[in-house]
PDB file of C-alpha atoms in Angstrom:
ATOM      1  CA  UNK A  20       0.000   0.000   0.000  1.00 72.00           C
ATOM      2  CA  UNK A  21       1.249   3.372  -0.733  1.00 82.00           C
ATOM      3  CA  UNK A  22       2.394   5.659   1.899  1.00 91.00           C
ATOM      4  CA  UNK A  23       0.003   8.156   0.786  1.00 96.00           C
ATOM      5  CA  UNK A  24      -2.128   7.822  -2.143  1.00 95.00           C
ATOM      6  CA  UNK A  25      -4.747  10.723  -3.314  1.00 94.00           C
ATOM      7  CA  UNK A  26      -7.974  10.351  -6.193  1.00 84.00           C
ATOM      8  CA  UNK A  27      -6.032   9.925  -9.327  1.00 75.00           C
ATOM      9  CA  UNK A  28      -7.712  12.999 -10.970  1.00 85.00           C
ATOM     10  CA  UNK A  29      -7.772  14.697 -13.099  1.00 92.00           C
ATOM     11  CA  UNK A  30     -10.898  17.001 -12.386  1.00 95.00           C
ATOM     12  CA  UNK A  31     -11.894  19.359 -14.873  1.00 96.00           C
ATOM     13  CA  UNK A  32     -14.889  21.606 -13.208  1.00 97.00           C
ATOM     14  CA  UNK A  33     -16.380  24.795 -14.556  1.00 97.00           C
ATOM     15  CA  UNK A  34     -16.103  28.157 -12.036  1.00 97.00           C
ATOM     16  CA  UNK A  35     -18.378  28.449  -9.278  1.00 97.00           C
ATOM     17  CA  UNK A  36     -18.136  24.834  -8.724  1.00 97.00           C
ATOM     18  CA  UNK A  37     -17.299  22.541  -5.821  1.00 97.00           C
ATOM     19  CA  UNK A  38     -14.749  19.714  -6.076  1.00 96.00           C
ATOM     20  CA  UNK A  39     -13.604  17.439  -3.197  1.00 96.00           C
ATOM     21  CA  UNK A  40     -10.344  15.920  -2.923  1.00 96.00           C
ATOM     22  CA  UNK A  41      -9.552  12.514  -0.776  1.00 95.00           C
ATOM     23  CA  UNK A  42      -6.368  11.139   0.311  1.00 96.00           C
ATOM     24  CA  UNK A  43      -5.639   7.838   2.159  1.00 96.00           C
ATOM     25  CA  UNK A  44      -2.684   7.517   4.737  1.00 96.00           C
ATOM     26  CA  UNK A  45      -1.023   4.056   5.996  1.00 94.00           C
ATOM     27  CA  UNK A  46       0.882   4.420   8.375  1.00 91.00           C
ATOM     28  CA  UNK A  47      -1.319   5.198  11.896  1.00 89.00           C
ATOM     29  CA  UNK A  48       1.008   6.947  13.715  1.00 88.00           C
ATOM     30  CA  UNK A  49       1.375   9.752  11.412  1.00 89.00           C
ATOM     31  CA  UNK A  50       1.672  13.030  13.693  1.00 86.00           C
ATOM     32  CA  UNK A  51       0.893  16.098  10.452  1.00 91.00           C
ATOM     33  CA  UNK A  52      -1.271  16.276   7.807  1.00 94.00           C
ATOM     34  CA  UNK A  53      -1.127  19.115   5.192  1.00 95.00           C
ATOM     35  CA  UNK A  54      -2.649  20.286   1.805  1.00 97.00           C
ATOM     36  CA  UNK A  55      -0.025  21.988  -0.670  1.00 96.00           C
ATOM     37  CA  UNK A  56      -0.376  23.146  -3.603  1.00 97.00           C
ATOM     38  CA  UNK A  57       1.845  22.997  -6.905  1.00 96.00           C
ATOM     39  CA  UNK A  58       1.322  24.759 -10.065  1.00 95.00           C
ATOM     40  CA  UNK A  59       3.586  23.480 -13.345  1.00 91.00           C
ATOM     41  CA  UNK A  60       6.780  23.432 -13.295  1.00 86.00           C
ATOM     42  CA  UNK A  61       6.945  25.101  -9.694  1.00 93.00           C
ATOM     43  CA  UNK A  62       7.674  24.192  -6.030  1.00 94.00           C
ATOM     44  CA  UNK A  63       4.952  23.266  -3.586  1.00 95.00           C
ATOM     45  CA  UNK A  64       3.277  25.989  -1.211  1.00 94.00           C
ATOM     46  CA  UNK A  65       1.328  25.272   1.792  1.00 93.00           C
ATOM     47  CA  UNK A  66      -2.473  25.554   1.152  1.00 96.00           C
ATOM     48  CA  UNK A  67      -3.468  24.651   5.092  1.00 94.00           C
ATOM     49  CA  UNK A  68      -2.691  22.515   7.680  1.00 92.00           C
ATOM     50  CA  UNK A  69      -5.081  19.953   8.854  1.00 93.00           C
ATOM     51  CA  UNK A  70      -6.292  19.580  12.079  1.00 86.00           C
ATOM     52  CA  UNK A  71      -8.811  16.879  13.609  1.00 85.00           C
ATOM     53  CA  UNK A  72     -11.573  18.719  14.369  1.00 85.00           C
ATOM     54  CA  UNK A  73     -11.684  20.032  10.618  1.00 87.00           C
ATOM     55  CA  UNK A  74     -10.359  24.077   9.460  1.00 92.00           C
ATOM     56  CA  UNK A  75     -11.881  26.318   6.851  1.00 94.00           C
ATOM     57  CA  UNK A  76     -10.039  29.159   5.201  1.00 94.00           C
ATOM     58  CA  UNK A  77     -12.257  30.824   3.148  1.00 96.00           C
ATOM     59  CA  UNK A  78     -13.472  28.546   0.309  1.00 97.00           C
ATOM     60  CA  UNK A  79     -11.290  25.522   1.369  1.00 97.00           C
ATOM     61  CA  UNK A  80     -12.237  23.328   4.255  1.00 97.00           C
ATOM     62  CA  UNK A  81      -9.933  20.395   5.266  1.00 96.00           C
ATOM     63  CA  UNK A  82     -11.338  17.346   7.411  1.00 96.00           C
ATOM     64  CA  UNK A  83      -9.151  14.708   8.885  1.00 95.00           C
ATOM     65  CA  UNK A  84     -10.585  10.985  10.075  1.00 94.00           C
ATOM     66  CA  UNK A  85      -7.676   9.571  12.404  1.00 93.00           C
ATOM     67  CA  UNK A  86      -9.595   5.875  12.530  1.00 92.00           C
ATOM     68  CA  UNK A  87     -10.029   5.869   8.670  1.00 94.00           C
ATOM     69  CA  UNK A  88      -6.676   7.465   8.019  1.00 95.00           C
ATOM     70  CA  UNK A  89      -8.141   9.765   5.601  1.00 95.00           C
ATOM     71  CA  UNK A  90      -7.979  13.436   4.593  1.00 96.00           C
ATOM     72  CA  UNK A  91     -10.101  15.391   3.014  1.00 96.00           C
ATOM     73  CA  UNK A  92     -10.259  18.528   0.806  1.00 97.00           C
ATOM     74  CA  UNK A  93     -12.741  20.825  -0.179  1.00 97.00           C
ATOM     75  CA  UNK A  94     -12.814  23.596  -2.564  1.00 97.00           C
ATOM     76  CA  UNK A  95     -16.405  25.834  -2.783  1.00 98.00           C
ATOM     77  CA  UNK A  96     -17.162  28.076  -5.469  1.00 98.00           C
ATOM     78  CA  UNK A  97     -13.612  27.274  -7.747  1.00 98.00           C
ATOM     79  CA  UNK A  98     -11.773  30.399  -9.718  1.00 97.00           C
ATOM     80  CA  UNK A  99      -9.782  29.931 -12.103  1.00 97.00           C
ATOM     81  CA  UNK A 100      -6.815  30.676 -10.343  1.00 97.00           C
ATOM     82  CA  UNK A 101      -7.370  27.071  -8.456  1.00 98.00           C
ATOM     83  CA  UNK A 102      -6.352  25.568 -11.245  1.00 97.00           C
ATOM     84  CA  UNK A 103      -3.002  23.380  -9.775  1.00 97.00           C
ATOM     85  CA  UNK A 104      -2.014  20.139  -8.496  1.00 96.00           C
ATOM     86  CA  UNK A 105      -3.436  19.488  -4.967  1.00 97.00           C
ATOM     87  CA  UNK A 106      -0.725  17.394  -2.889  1.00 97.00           C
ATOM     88  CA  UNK A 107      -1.674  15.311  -0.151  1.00 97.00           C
ATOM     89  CA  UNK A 108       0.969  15.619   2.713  1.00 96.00           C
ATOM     90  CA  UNK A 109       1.675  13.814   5.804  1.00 95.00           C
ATOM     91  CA  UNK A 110       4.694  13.838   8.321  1.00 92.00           C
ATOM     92  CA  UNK A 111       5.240  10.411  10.356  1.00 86.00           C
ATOM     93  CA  UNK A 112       7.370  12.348  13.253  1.00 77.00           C
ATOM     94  CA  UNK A 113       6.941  13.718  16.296  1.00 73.00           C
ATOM     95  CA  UNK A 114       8.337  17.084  17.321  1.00 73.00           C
ATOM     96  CA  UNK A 115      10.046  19.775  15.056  1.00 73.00           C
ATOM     97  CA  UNK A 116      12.553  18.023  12.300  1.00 76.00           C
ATOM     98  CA  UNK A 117       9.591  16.802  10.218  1.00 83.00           C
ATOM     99  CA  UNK A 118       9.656  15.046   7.048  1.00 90.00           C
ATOM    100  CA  UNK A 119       7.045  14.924   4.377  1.00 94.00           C
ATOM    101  CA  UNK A 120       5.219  12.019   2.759  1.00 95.00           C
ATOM    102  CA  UNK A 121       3.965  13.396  -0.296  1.00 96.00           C
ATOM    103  CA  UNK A 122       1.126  11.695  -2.625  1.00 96.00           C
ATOM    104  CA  UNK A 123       1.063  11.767  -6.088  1.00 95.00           C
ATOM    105  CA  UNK A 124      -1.274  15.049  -6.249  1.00 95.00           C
ATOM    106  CA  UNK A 125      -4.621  15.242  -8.068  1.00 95.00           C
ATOM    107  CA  UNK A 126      -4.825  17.900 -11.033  1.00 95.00           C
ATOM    108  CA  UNK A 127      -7.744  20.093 -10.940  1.00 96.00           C
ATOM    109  CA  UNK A 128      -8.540  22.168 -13.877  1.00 96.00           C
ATOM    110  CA  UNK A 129     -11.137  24.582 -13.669  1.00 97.00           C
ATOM    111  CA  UNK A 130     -12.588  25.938 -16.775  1.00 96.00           C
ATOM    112  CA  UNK A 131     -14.601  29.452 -17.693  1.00 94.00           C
TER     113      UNK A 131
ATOM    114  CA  UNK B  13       8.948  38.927   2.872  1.00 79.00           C
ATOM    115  CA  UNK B  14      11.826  36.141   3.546  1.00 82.00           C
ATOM    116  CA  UNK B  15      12.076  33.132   0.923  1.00 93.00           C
ATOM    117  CA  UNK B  16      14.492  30.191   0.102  1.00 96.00           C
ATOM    118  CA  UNK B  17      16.728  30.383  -2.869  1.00 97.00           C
ATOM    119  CA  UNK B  18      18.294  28.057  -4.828  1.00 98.00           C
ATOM    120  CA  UNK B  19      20.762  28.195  -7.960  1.00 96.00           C
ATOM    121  CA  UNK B  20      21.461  26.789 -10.394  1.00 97.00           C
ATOM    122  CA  UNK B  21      17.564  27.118 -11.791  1.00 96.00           C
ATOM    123  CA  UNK B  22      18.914  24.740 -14.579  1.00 97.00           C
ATOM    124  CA  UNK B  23      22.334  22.345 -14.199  1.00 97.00           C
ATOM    125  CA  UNK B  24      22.691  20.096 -17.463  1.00 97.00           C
ATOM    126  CA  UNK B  25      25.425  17.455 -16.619  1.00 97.00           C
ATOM    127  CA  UNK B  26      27.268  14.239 -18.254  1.00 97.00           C
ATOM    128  CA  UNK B  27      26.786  11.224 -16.241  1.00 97.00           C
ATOM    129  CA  UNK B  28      28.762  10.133 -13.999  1.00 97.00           C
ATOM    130  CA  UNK B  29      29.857  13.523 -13.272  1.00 97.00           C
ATOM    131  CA  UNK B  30      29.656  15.135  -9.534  1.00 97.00           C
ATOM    132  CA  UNK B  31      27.101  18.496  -9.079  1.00 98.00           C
ATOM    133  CA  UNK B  32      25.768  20.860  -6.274  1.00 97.00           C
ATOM    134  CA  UNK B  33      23.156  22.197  -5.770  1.00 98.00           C
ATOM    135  CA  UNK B  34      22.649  25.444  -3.787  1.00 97.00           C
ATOM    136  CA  UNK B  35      20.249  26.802  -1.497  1.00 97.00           C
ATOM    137  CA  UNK B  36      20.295  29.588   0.919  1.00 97.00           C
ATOM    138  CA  UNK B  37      17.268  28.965   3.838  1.00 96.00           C
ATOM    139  CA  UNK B  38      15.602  32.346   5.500  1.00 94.00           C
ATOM    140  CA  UNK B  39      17.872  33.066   7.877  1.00 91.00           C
ATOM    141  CA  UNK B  40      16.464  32.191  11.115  1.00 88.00           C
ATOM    142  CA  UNK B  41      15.308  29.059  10.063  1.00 92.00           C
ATOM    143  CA  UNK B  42      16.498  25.974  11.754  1.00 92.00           C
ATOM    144  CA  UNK B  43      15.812  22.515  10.202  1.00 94.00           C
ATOM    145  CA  UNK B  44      16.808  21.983   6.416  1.00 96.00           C
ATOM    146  CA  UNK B  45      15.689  19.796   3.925  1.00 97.00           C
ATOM    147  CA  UNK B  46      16.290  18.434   0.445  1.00 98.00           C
ATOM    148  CA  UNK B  47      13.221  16.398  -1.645  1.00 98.00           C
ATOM    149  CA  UNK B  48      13.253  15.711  -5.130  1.00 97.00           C
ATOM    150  CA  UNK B  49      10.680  15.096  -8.223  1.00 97.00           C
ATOM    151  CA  UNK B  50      11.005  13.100 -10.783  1.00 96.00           C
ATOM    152  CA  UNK B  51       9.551  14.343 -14.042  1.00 93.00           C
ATOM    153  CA  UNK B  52       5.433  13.243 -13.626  1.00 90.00           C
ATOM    154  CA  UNK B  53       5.897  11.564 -10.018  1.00 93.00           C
ATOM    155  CA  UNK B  54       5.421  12.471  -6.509  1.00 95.00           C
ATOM    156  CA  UNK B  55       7.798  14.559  -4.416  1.00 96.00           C
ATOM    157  CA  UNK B  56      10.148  12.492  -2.369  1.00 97.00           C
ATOM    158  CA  UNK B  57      11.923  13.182   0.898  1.00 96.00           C
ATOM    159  CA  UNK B  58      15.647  13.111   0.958  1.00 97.00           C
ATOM    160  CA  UNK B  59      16.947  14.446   3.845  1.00 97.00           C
ATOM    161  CA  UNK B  60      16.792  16.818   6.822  1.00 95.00           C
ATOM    162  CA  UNK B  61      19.497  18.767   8.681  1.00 94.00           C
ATOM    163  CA  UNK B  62      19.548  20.074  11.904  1.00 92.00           C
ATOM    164  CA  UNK B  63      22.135  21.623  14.328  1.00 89.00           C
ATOM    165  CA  UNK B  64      24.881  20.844  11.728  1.00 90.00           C
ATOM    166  CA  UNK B  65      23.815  17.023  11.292  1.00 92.00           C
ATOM    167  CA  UNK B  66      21.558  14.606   9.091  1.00 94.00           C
ATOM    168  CA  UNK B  67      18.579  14.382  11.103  1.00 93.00           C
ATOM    169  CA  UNK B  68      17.223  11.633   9.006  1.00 93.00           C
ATOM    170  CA  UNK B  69      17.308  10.143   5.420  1.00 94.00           C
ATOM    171  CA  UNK B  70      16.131   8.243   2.812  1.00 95.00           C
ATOM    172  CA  UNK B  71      17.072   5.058   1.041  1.00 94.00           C
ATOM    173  CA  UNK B  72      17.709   7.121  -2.095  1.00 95.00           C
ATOM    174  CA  UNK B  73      20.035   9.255   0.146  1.00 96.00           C
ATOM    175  CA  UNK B  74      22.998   6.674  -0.624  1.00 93.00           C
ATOM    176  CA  UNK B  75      26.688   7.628  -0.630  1.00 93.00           C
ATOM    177  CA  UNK B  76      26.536   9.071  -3.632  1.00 96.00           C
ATOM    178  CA  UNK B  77      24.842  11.938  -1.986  1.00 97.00           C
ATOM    179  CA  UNK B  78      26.108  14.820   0.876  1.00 97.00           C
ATOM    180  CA  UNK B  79      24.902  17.907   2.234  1.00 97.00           C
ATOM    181  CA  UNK B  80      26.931  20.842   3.936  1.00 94.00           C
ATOM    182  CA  UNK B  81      26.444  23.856   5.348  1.00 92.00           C
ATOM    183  CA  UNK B  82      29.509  25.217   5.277  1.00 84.00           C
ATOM    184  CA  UNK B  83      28.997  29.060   6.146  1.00 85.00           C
ATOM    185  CA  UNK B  84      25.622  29.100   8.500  1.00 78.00           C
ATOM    186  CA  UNK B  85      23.751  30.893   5.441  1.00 86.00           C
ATOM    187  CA  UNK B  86      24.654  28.113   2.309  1.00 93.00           C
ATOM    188  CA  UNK B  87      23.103  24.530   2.157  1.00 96.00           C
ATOM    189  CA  UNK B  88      24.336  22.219  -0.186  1.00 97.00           C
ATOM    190  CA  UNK B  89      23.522  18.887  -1.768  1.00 98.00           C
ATOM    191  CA  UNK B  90      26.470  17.301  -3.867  1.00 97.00           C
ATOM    192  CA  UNK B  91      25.878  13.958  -5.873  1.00 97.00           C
ATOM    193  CA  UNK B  92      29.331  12.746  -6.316  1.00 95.00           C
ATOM    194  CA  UNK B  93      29.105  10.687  -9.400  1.00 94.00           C
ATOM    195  CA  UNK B  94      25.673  11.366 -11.505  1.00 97.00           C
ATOM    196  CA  UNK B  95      23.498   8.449 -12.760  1.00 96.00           C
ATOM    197  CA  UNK B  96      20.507   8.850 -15.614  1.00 97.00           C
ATOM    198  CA  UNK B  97      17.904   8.500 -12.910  1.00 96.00           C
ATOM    199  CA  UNK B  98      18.831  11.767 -10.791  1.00 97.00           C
ATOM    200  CA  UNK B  99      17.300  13.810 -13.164  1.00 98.00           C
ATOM    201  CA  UNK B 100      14.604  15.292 -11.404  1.00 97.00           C
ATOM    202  CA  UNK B 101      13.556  18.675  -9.819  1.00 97.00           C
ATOM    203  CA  UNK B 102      15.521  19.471  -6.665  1.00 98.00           C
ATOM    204  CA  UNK B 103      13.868  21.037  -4.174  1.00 98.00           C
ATOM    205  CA  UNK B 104      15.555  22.595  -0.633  1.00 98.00           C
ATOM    206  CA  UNK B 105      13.060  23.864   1.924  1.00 97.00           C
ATOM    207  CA  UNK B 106      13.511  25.429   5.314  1.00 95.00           C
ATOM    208  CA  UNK B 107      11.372  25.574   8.782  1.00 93.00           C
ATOM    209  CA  UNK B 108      11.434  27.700  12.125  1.00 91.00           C
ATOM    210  CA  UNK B 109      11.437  25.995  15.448  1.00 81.00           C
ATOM    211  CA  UNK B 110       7.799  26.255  16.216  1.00 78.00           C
ATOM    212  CA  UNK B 111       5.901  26.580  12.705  1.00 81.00           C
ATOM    213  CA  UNK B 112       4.799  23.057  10.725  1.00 82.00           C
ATOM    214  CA  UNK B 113       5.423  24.891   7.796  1.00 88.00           C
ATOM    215  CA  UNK B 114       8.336  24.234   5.372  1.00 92.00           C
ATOM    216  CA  UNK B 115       9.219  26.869   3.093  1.00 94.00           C
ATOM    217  CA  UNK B 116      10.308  25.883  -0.259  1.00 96.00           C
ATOM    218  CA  UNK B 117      12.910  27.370  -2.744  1.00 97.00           C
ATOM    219  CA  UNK B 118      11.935  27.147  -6.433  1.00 97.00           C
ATOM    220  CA  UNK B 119      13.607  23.993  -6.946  1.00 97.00           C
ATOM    221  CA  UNK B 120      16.594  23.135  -9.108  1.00 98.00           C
ATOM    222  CA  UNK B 121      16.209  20.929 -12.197  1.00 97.00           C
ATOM    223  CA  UNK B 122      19.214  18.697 -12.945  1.00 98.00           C
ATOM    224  CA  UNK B 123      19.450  16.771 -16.196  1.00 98.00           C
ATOM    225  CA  UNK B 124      21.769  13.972 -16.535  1.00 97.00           C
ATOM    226  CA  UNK B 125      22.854  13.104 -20.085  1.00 96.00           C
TER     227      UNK B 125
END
């Protein structure tokens, strides 16, 4: 099983529209879970942490399930500047020095 | 506002051929890293650096790879003798003491012919 494997995408969705993206984690005693986001040919930037009882910034609300191991995404009312690769991200250690376990990234496109 | 930098952009080499790769952190930052991506695949963790040691690394981190920071503001990942599959986007990213987030520098891609 993959460390850390997202929807395979892509999504194409027109403007205005909501898209959800899901991510599965194996390994349990994963401390960190994050959303970044990529555009082509560029490095990744933190979108929002994700915490277990669920954030929201603005249009994007991230949920975490600990017992399922699964992360969500969600994206209301999508511009076309959310067009990107969404990256799943999860760090397996406690404390400060934290690696990242990246999935593949689902593509969304969204269209005028 | 403070951000990680990285040069080469672009470093074209022959195989078997030894390159580094540069990258200064923000300045107060503490804990270091190095990931790569290969051309279409997921970004991969290859080491992090704290207090002037490898924290932790990968099993693609072999002896064919080192990091440095030789000054307190350079950080540096050599590959000693180049192989095909190391072509891939380099990316070195930085982190405080108490933020989650790591700050990325706008990655270096390395081509090896």
């Amino acid at each position: 099983r993959k460390e850390v494997e997202q929807d395979p995408g892509p999504f194409n969705v027109p403007e205005g529209a909501t898209v959800a993206f899901n991510c599965t984690y194996s390994n349990s005693a994963s401390q960190s879970f994050f959303w970044y986001r990529q555009d082509c040919r560029k490095e990744p930037k933190l979108l929002m942490s994700v915490y277990s009882s669920g954030n929201e910034d603005g249009r994007f609300t991230a949920q975490l399930n600990r017992a399922s191991q699964y992360i969500s995404l969600l994206i209301r009312d999508s511009k076309l500047s959310d067009s990107a690769t969404y990256l799943c991200v999860v760090s397996p250690n406690a404390g400060n020095n934290r690696k990242l376990i990246w999935g593949l990234g689902t593509s969304l496109a969204v269209n005028p | 506002e403070p951000e990680v930098t990285q040069t080469p952009s672009h470093q074209v080499t022959q195989m078997g051929q030894e390159v580094i790769l540069r990258c200064v952190p923000i300045s107060n930052h503490l804990y270091f890293y190095w990931y790569r991506q290969i051309l279409g695949q997921k970004v991969e963790f290859l080491v992090s650096f704290y207090n002037n040691e490898i924290s932790e690394k990968s099993e693609i981190f072999d002896d064919q790879f080192s990091v440095e920071r030789p000054d307190g503001s350079n950080f540096t990942l050599k590959i000693r003798s180049t192989k095909l599959e190391d072509s891939a986007m380099y990316f070195c990213a930085s982190k405080s003491g108490q933020e989650h987030e790591q700050f990325f520098g706008p990655g270096t891609r390395l081509t090896v012919l």
